[in-house]
Short mmCIF file of C-alpha atoms in Angstrom, two decimals:
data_model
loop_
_atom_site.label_atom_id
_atom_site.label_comp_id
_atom_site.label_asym_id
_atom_site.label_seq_id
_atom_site.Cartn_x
_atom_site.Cartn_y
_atom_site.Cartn_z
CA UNK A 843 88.97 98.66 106.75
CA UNK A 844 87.48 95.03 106.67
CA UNK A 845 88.10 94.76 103.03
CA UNK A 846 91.18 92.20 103.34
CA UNK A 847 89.15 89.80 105.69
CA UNK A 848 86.62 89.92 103.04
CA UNK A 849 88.81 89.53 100.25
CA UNK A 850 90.20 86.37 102.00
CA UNK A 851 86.48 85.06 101.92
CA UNK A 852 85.63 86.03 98.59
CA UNK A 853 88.72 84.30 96.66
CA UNK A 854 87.09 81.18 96.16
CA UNK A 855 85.63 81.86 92.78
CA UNK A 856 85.00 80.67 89.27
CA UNK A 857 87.35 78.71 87.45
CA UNK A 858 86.10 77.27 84.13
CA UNK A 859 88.83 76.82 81.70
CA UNK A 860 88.02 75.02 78.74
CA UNK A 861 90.48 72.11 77.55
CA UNK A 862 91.20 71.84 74.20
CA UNK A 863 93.38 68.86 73.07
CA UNK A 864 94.48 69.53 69.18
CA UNK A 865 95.61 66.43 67.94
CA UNK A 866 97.69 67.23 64.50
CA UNK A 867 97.25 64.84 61.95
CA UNK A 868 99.39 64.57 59.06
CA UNK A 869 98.55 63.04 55.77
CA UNK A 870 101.48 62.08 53.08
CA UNK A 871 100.22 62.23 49.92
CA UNK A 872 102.53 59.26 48.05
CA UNK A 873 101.10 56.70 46.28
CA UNK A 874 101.36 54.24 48.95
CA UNK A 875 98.51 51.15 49.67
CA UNK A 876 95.07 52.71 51.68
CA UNK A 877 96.45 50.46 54.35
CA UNK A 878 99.78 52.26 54.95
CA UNK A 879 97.66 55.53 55.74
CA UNK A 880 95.70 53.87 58.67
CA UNK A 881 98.21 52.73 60.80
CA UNK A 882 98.66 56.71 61.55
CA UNK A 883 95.36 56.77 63.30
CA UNK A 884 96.57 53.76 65.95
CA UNK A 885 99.07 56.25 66.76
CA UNK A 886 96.78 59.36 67.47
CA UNK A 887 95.44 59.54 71.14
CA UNK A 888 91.60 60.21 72.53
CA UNK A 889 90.36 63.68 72.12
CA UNK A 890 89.01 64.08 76.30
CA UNK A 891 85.54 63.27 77.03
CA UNK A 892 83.30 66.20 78.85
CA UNK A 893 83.32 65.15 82.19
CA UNK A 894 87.36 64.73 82.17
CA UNK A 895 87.14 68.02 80.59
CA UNK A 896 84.91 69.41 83.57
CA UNK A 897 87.00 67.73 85.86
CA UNK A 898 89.74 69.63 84.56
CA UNK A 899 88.18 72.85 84.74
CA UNK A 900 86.66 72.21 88.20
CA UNK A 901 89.82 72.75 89.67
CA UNK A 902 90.98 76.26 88.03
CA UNK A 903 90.41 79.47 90.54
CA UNK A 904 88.99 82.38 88.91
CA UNK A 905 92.62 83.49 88.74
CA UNK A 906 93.46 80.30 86.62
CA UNK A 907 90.69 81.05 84.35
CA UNK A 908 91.25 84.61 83.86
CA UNK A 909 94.78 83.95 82.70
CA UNK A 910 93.91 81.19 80.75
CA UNK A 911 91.27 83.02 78.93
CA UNK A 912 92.67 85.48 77.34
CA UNK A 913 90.03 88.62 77.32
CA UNK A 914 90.90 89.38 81.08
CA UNK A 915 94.73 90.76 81.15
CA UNK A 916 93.88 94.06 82.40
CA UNK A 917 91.73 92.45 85.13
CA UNK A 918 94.22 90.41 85.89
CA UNK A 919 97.08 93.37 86.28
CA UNK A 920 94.85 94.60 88.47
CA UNK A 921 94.11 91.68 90.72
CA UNK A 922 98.30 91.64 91.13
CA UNK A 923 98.82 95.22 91.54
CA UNK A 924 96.05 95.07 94.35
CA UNK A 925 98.09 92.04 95.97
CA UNK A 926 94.91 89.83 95.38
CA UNK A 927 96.05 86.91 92.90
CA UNK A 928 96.30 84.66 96.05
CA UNK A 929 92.49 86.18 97.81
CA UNK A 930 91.22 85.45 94.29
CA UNK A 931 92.60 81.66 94.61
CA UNK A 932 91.13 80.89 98.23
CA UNK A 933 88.06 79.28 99.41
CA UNK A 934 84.69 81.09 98.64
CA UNK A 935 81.81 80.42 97.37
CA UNK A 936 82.19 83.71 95.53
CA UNK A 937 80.23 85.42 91.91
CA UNK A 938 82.60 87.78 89.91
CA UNK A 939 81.37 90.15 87.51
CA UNK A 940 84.42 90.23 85.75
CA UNK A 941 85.04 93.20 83.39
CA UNK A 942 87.05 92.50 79.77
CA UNK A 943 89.82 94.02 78.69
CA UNK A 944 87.17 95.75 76.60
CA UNK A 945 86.08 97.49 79.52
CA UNK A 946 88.59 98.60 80.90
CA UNK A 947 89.49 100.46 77.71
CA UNK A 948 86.40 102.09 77.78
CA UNK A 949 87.23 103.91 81.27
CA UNK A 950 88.09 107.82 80.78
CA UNK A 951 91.68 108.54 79.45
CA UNK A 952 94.09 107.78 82.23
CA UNK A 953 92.25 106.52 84.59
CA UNK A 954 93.61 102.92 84.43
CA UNK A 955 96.94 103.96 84.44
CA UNK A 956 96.10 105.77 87.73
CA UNK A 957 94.86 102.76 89.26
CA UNK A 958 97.39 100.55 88.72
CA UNK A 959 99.72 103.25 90.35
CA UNK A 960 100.92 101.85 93.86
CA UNK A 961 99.59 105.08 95.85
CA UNK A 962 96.19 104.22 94.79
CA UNK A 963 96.43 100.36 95.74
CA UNK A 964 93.18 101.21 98.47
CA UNK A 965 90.80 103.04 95.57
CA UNK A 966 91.60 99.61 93.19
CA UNK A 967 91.45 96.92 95.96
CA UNK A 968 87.40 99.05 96.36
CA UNK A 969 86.66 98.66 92.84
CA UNK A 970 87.66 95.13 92.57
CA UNK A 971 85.71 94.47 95.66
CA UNK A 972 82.58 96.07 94.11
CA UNK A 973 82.86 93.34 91.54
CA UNK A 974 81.93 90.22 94.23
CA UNK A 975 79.32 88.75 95.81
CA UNK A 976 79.95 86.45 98.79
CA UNK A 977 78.11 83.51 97.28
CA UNK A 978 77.26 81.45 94.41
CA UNK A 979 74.76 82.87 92.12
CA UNK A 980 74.32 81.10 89.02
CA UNK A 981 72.57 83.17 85.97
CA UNK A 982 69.01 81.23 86.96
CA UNK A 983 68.87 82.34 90.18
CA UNK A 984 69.39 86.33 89.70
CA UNK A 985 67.00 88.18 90.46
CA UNK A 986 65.99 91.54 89.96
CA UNK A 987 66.59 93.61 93.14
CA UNK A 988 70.02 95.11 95.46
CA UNK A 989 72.65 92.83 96.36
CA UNK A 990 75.63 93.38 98.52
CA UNK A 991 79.05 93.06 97.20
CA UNK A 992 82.20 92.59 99.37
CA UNK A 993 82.87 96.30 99.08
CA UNK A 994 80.33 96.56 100.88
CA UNK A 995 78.24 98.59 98.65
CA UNK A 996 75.13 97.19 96.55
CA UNK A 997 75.17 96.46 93.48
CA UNK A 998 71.40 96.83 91.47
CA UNK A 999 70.70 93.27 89.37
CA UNK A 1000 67.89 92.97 86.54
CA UNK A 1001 67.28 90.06 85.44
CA UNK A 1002 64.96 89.50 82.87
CA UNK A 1003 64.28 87.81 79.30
CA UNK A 1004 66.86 89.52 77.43
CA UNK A 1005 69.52 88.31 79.91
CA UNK A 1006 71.39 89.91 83.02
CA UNK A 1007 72.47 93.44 84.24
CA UNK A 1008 74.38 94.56 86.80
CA UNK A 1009 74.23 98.46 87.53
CA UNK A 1010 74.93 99.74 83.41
CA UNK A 1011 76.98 96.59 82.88
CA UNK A 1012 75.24 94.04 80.73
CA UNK A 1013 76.04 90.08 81.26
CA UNK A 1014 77.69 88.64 78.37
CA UNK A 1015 78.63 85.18 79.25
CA UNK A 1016 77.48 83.88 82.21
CA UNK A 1017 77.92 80.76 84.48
CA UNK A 1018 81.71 80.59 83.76
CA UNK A 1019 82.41 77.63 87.10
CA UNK A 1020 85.43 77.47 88.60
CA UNK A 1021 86.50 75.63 91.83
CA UNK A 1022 85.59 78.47 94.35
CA UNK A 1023 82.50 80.09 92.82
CA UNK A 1024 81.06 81.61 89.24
CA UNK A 1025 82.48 83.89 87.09
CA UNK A 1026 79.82 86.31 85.19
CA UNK A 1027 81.51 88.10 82.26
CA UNK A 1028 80.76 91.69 81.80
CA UNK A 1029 80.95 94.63 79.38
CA UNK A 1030 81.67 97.64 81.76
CA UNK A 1031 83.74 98.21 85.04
CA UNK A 1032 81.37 98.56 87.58
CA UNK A 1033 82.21 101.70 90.16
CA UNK A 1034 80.77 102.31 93.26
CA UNK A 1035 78.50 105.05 93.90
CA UNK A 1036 80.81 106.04 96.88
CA UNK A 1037 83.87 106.46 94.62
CA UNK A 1038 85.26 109.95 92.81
CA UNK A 1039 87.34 109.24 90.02
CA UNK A 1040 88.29 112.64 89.60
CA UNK A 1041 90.34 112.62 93.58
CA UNK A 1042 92.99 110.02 91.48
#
């Protein structure tokens, strides 16, 4: 199976974390001078601009941003118990449709649990793999029509005015960047047509 050569190609992807500086500011209420009150705000440093901000994010891998996000922990678990954190973090350019945790819930009782089980590392490491493209595909340049995936299977793309599918998966944030490629968020696990659940 070719699908760890291609896994080394495809972990350049998406890392777009945003940066948020919260700067507290407190305010004594005494009934000192105006002027006593503004010396606080000497002492209060620069919220980041946007480009330091998308400098910052620039450098994130699409595992950086998943963990930093927040909606992707069961993606995540599964990148690790497929051995893939460090594929995920190499050079691409790569596109992820990357499921939520949302969407993973929505998979038939038990049949998470049975992926993340180490005797079905090969069946996880497929689905995963279903989820890439092996280059950089912004939201603006989908088009409707079959693309291939690093599983090796195609995935079926519509794009039109109400946004972007992918198979029964619907695009709900797109264009997340990272350093090694574009991370499209979606709200379904995408399985390929070769796969049967029921053999887990």
């Amino acid at each position: 199976m070719k699908l760890s050569i291609l896994f080394q190609r495809f972990s350049r992807l998406a890392g777009f974390a945003a940066v948020l500086l919260i700067v507290p500011v407190a305010v004594a209420c005494t009934g000192e001078a105006p002027e006593a009150a503004s010396d606080t705000t000497a002492e209060t440093a620069p919220e980041p601009t946007e480009s330091e901000e998308t400098a910052a994010a620039a450098s994130d891998t699409i595992v950086d941003v998943a963990v930093a996000n927040g909606s992707f922990d069961t993606l995540v678990a599964a990148v690790q118990a497929a051995d893939l954190a460090g594929t995920l973090s190499a050079e691409g350019p790569y596109t992820v449709f990357a499921p939520t945790d949302d969407a993973f819930a929505a998979l038939p009782e038990g049949v998470l649990d049975a992926l993340l089980l180490p005797e079905n590392k090969d069946t996880l490491t497929q689905i995963l793999a279903y989820h890439v493209v092996p280059a950089e595909v912004p939201a603006s340049a989908v088009e409707t029509g079959a693309v291939a995936s690093v599983a090796g299977e195609d995935l079926n793309l519509v794009a039109d005015g109400s946004g972007v599918m992918v198979n029964d998966a619907t695009v709900i944030t797109a264009d997340v960047m990272a350093s090694n490629g574009i991370i499209h968020v979606i709200d379904s696990v995408l399985l390929p047509p070769s796969l049967d659940l029921s053999a887990l």
